[in-house]
Amino acid sequence: AGTNNVNGPLMLENTTSTYTHTTGISVINVAGDFNNNGVYTTGTGAATINIAGNWYNNLTFTTSSTNTVTFNGTGSQTISGSVSSKFNNLTINNNAGVNISNDQTVNSTLTLTSGNLTIGSNNLILGSNASAVAGGPFSAAKMIVADGSGEVRKNFTANGSYAFPIGDNTGTAEYSPITLNFTAGTYGAGAYTGVKVTNAKHPNNASTTDFLKRYWTVSNSGITSPSFNVTATYLPTDINGTVG
């Protein structure tokens, strides 16, 4: 095991080169931004890459099944670039939060240690092998903020249950998770379900007195005749009028 410290940004600029880690390096600490313009693949060497700055991926970034990328800055961080990254394990450990500015994929485990992961108008794709989001219990200070046009998309290959620790940050951060339990359906290649939440009364709700000021949107792609149970959690402040 060994540690490499980069006391500033890490810049990989040669677009025709493939960058890999050497065996024996278990941790890489990057004090600044990570900027990849090459073909970046992690071998069996580096187990953890800690990023204190922002993330820019402009060509290819893939990690092996043993690798984790951790965002642990002290100010708000951004995952962006002209090309989506494919993380194996992704950890958010930053009280100031992390934002994605294009679609991103997590193939195995997403861990929310501290801070929110905000997706905005982008999609966060959780692969078919992605386990339940780790790091709970979740709260308004530790969740996926999915209140824009982007979705948290989970790939499915068979029936099963998945809990989405989502919420909104529309004015006030509020945690309002949703769980989908698929009991039937035929799953094609790349099948997924996407979820997001809106902190407002549903536009089809005509009631002027008794309603919830929150609704969830669920979409399916590549799933034929899906059947699933939904459990969604609203907040007391979402209630207008009488629940009964």
Tab-separated table of C-alpha atoms in Angstrom:
chain	number	residue	atom	x	y	z
A	1	ALA	CA	0.000	0.000	0.000
A	2	GLY	CA	1.152	3.524	-0.703
A	3	THR	CA	-0.090	7.091	-0.944
A	4	ASN	CA	0.566	9.693	-3.628
A	5	ASN	CA	-0.145	13.348	-2.823
A	6	VAL	CA	-0.780	15.928	-5.549
A	7	ASN	CA	-0.493	19.352	-3.923
A	8	GLY	CA	-2.548	21.108	-6.584
A	9	PRO	CA	-4.499	20.182	-9.738
A	10	LEU	CA	-3.955	16.898	-11.561
A	11	MET	CA	-3.886	17.534	-15.323
A	12	LEU	CA	-3.872	14.673	-17.859
A	13	GLU	CA	-3.517	16.460	-21.182
A	14	ASN	CA	-2.359	13.948	-23.810
A	15	THR	CA	-5.499	12.859	-25.667
A	16	THR	CA	-3.739	9.877	-27.261
A	17	SER	CA	-2.346	8.431	-24.023
A	18	THR	CA	-3.861	5.855	-21.677
A	19	TYR	CA	-3.251	6.580	-17.993
A	20	THR	CA	-3.262	3.764	-15.440
A	21	HIS	CA	-2.137	3.396	-11.831
A	22	THR	CA	0.812	1.291	-10.853
A	23	THR	CA	0.435	-1.596	-8.445
A	24	GLY	CA	1.102	-0.650	-4.851
A	25	ILE	CA	-0.572	2.780	-4.856
A	26	SER	CA	-3.667	2.511	-2.674
A	27	VAL	CA	-4.539	6.226	-2.239
A	28	ILE	CA	-4.143	9.315	-4.423
A	29	ASN	CA	-4.929	12.660	-2.762
A	30	VAL	CA	-5.553	15.535	-5.182
A	31	ALA	CA	-5.598	18.917	-3.424
A	32	GLY	CA	-6.927	20.768	-6.499
A	33	ASP	CA	-8.982	20.013	-9.590
A	34	PHE	CA	-8.911	16.769	-11.568
A	35	ASN	CA	-8.805	17.441	-15.315
A	36	ASN	CA	-8.738	14.463	-17.679
A	37	ASN	CA	-8.259	14.890	-21.424
A	38	GLY	CA	-6.916	11.379	-21.987
A	39	VAL	CA	-8.029	7.773	-21.656
A	40	TYR	CA	-7.992	7.187	-17.909
A	41	THR	CA	-8.434	3.650	-16.607
A	42	THR	CA	-7.579	2.528	-13.104
A	43	GLY	CA	-5.887	-0.801	-12.646
A	44	THR	CA	-5.632	-2.816	-9.482
A	45	GLY	CA	-3.307	-0.266	-7.898
A	46	ALA	CA	-5.234	2.773	-6.721
A	47	ALA	CA	-8.107	1.868	-4.431
A	48	THR	CA	-9.150	5.441	-3.555
A	49	ILE	CA	-8.835	8.783	-5.310
A	50	ASN	CA	-9.625	11.740	-3.032
A	51	ILE	CA	-10.554	14.966	-4.844
A	52	ALA	CA	-10.600	18.319	-3.021
A	53	GLY	CA	-11.342	20.439	-6.108
A	54	ASN	CA	-13.629	20.148	-9.117
A	55	TRP	CA	-13.801	17.293	-11.607
A	56	TYR	CA	-13.510	17.742	-15.384
A	57	ASN	CA	-13.623	14.697	-17.650
A	58	ASN	CA	-13.320	15.368	-21.377
A	59	LEU	CA	-12.469	11.979	-22.866
A	60	THR	CA	-12.636	8.603	-21.060
A	61	PHE	CA	-12.765	7.828	-17.356
A	62	THR	CA	-13.530	4.334	-16.092
A	63	THR	CA	-12.561	2.617	-12.859
A	64	SER	CA	-12.152	-1.009	-11.866
A	65	SER	CA	-14.406	-2.790	-9.403
A	66	THR	CA	-12.066	-2.031	-6.494
A	67	ASN	CA	-11.776	1.721	-7.023
A	68	THR	CA	-13.513	4.558	-5.182
A	69	VAL	CA	-13.544	8.256	-6.043
A	70	THR	CA	-14.241	10.469	-3.026
A	71	PHE	CA	-15.123	14.164	-3.153
A	72	ASN	CA	-13.939	15.627	0.144
A	73	GLY	CA	-13.441	19.348	-0.469
A	74	THR	CA	-14.408	22.102	1.942
A	75	GLY	CA	-16.303	24.257	-0.588
A	76	SER	CA	-18.971	23.224	-3.078
A	77	GLN	CA	-17.589	20.859	-5.742
A	78	THR	CA	-18.674	20.120	-9.319
A	79	ILE	CA	-18.495	16.981	-11.458
A	80	SER	CA	-18.509	18.044	-15.101
A	81	GLY	CA	-16.783	17.859	-18.464
A	82	SER	CA	-17.746	17.196	-22.061
A	83	VAL	CA	-17.933	13.415	-21.453
A	84	SER	CA	-19.746	11.591	-18.663
A	85	SER	CA	-17.600	9.698	-16.165
A	86	LYS	CA	-18.237	6.090	-15.223
A	87	PHE	CA	-17.468	5.687	-11.549
A	88	ASN	CA	-17.465	2.311	-9.877
A	89	ASN	CA	-17.766	3.518	-6.280
A	90	LEU	CA	-18.522	7.205	-5.689
A	91	THR	CA	-18.435	8.825	-2.231
A	92	ILE	CA	-19.692	12.304	-1.323
A	93	ASN	CA	-17.968	13.536	1.841
A	94	ASN	CA	-18.366	17.306	1.727
A	95	ASN	CA	-20.786	19.263	3.894
A	96	ALA	CA	-20.891	21.998	1.244
A	97	GLY	CA	-22.228	19.491	-1.301
A	98	VAL	CA	-21.395	18.286	-4.802
A	99	ASN	CA	-23.182	19.225	-8.053
A	100	ILE	CA	-23.177	17.375	-11.362
A	101	SER	CA	-23.351	19.422	-14.563
A	102	ASN	CA	-23.745	16.535	-16.996
A	103	ASP	CA	-24.969	12.927	-16.778
A	104	GLN	CA	-22.889	10.687	-14.510
A	105	THR	CA	-22.869	6.932	-13.904
A	106	VAL	CA	-22.189	4.922	-10.733
A	107	ASN	CA	-21.879	1.208	-11.453
A	108	SER	CA	-21.564	-0.145	-7.918
A	109	THR	CA	-21.944	1.845	-4.680
A	110	LEU	CA	-22.905	5.467	-4.154
A	111	THR	CA	-22.083	6.537	-0.589
A	112	LEU	CA	-23.377	9.753	0.973
A	113	THR	CA	-21.124	10.311	3.969
A	114	SER	CA	-21.931	14.020	4.345
A	115	GLY	CA	-23.449	16.711	2.181
A	116	ASN	CA	-25.940	16.641	-0.685
A	117	LEU	CA	-25.449	15.470	-4.256
A	118	THR	CA	-27.417	17.830	-6.530
A	119	ILE	CA	-28.265	16.664	-10.056
A	120	GLY	CA	-30.203	19.664	-11.448
A	121	SER	CA	-31.112	19.106	-15.108
A	122	ASN	CA	-28.799	16.089	-15.411
A	123	ASN	CA	-29.319	12.376	-14.880
A	124	LEU	CA	-27.581	10.314	-12.219
A	125	ILE	CA	-27.433	6.763	-13.570
A	126	LEU	CA	-27.119	3.877	-11.124
A	127	GLY	CA	-26.070	0.693	-12.919
A	128	SER	CA	-27.825	-2.650	-12.700
A	129	ASN	CA	-25.172	-3.799	-10.198
A	130	ALA	CA	-25.483	-0.638	-8.100
A	131	SER	CA	-26.333	-1.523	-4.527
A	132	ALA	CA	-28.555	0.535	-2.261
A	133	VAL	CA	-27.219	4.035	-1.619
A	134	ALA	CA	-24.962	3.751	1.427
A	135	GLY	CA	-24.312	6.162	4.269
A	136	GLY	CA	-27.747	6.443	5.885
A	137	PRO	CA	-29.662	7.521	7.788
A	138	PHE	CA	-30.342	10.266	5.272
A	139	SER	CA	-31.686	13.750	5.884
A	140	ALA	CA	-32.112	17.181	4.315
A	141	ALA	CA	-28.346	17.620	4.800
A	142	LYS	CA	-27.399	14.228	3.290
A	143	MET	CA	-29.439	13.213	0.233
A	144	ILE	CA	-29.708	13.396	-3.552
A	145	VAL	CA	-31.358	16.668	-4.567
A	146	ALA	CA	-33.561	15.717	-7.540
A	147	ASP	CA	-35.954	18.642	-7.928
A	148	GLY	CA	-35.033	19.744	-11.463
A	149	SER	CA	-35.630	18.171	-14.854
A	150	GLY	CA	-32.948	15.521	-14.253
A	151	GLU	CA	-33.720	12.065	-12.861
A	152	VAL	CA	-32.077	9.498	-10.636
A	153	ARG	CA	-32.159	6.502	-12.979
A	154	LYS	CA	-31.737	2.944	-11.716
A	155	ASN	CA	-31.054	0.167	-14.214
A	156	PHE	CA	-33.092	-2.995	-13.603
A	157	THR	CA	-32.692	-6.483	-15.058
A	158	ALA	CA	-35.241	-8.260	-12.834
A	159	ASN	CA	-37.873	-7.647	-10.170
A	160	GLY	CA	-36.687	-6.076	-6.945
A	161	SER	CA	-36.863	-3.101	-4.611
A	162	TYR	CA	-34.806	0.083	-4.615
A	163	ALA	CA	-34.861	3.039	-2.232
A	164	PHE	CA	-34.092	6.466	-3.683
A	165	PRO	CA	-32.896	8.887	-0.939
A	166	ILE	CA	-34.054	12.000	-2.779
A	167	GLY	CA	-35.406	15.395	-1.760
A	168	ASP	CA	-35.672	18.981	-2.901
A	169	ASN	CA	-33.884	22.227	-2.210
A	170	THR	CA	-36.607	24.573	-3.416
A	171	GLY	CA	-36.266	27.352	-0.877
A	172	THR	CA	-35.630	24.941	1.989
A	173	ALA	CA	-33.868	21.594	1.756
A	174	GLU	CA	-36.352	18.781	2.490
A	175	TYR	CA	-35.827	15.025	2.469
A	176	SER	CA	-38.680	13.083	0.840
A	177	PRO	CA	-37.532	9.617	-0.309
A	178	ILE	CA	-39.346	7.174	-2.563
A	179	THR	CA	-39.036	3.378	-2.765
A	180	LEU	CA	-40.131	1.278	-5.740
A	181	ASN	CA	-40.703	-2.447	-5.353
A	182	PHE	CA	-41.077	-4.142	-8.754
A	183	THR	CA	-43.232	-7.282	-8.596
A	184	ALA	CA	-43.651	-7.940	-12.343
A	185	GLY	CA	-42.319	-6.804	-15.694
A	186	THR	CA	-40.119	-7.743	-18.614
A	187	TYR	CA	-36.761	-5.981	-18.640
A	188	GLY	CA	-35.034	-5.169	-21.906
A	189	ALA	CA	-31.432	-4.111	-22.477
A	190	GLY	CA	-30.671	-0.897	-20.624
A	191	ALA	CA	-34.027	-0.856	-18.836
A	192	TYR	CA	-34.336	1.750	-16.112
A	193	THR	CA	-36.703	3.634	-13.862
A	194	GLY	CA	-36.179	7.331	-13.217
A	195	VAL	CA	-37.455	9.378	-10.271
A	196	LYS	CA	-37.538	13.030	-9.217
A	197	VAL	CA	-39.556	15.146	-6.785
A	198	THR	CA	-41.330	18.513	-6.995
A	199	ASN	CA	-42.105	20.719	-3.993
A	200	ALA	CA	-45.492	21.964	-5.249
A	201	LYS	CA	-49.089	20.829	-5.664
A	202	HIS	CA	-49.532	18.554	-8.655
A	203	PRO	CA	-50.920	20.524	-11.634
A	204	ASN	CA	-53.741	17.978	-12.076
A	205	ASN	CA	-54.922	18.436	-8.488
A	206	ALA	CA	-57.949	20.742	-8.659
A	207	SER	CA	-58.536	20.983	-4.911
A	208	THR	CA	-58.233	24.474	-3.454
A	209	THR	CA	-58.392	23.421	0.204
A	210	ASP	CA	-56.995	19.947	0.914
A	211	PHE	CA	-53.857	18.838	-0.936
A	212	LEU	CA	-50.177	17.969	-0.648
A	213	LYS	CA	-47.592	20.490	-1.807
A	214	ARG	CA	-45.335	17.709	-3.115
A	215	TYR	CA	-45.354	15.094	-5.842
A	216	TRP	CA	-42.984	12.529	-7.337
A	217	THR	CA	-42.490	11.722	-11.009
A	218	VAL	CA	-41.656	8.130	-11.983
A	219	SER	CA	-40.675	7.172	-15.532
A	220	ASN	CA	-39.827	3.799	-17.062
A	221	SER	CA	-37.797	2.890	-20.140
A	222	GLY	CA	-37.300	-0.605	-21.559
A	223	ILE	CA	-39.653	-2.240	-19.024
A	224	THR	CA	-42.721	-3.960	-20.504
A	225	SER	CA	-45.879	-4.222	-18.375
A	226	PRO	CA	-44.236	-3.100	-15.131
A	227	SER	CA	-46.004	-3.614	-11.837
A	228	PHE	CA	-44.599	-2.094	-8.671
A	229	ASN	CA	-45.507	-0.813	-5.252
A	230	VAL	CA	-44.602	2.747	-4.339
A	231	THR	CA	-43.752	4.132	-0.903
A	232	ALA	CA	-43.152	7.883	-0.802
A	233	THR	CA	-42.628	10.095	2.241
A	234	TYR	CA	-43.958	13.636	2.481
A	235	LEU	CA	-43.353	16.212	5.223
A	236	PRO	CA	-45.862	17.798	7.636
A	237	THR	CA	-45.187	21.148	5.950
A	238	ASP	CA	-46.437	19.669	2.657
A	239	ILE	CA	-49.981	19.365	4.020
A	240	ASN	CA	-52.511	22.029	3.078
A	241	GLY	CA	-55.875	21.593	4.782
A	242	THR	CA	-56.980	18.290	6.308
A	243	VAL	CA	-55.261	14.995	5.465
A	244	GLY	CA	-58.417	12.937	5.979
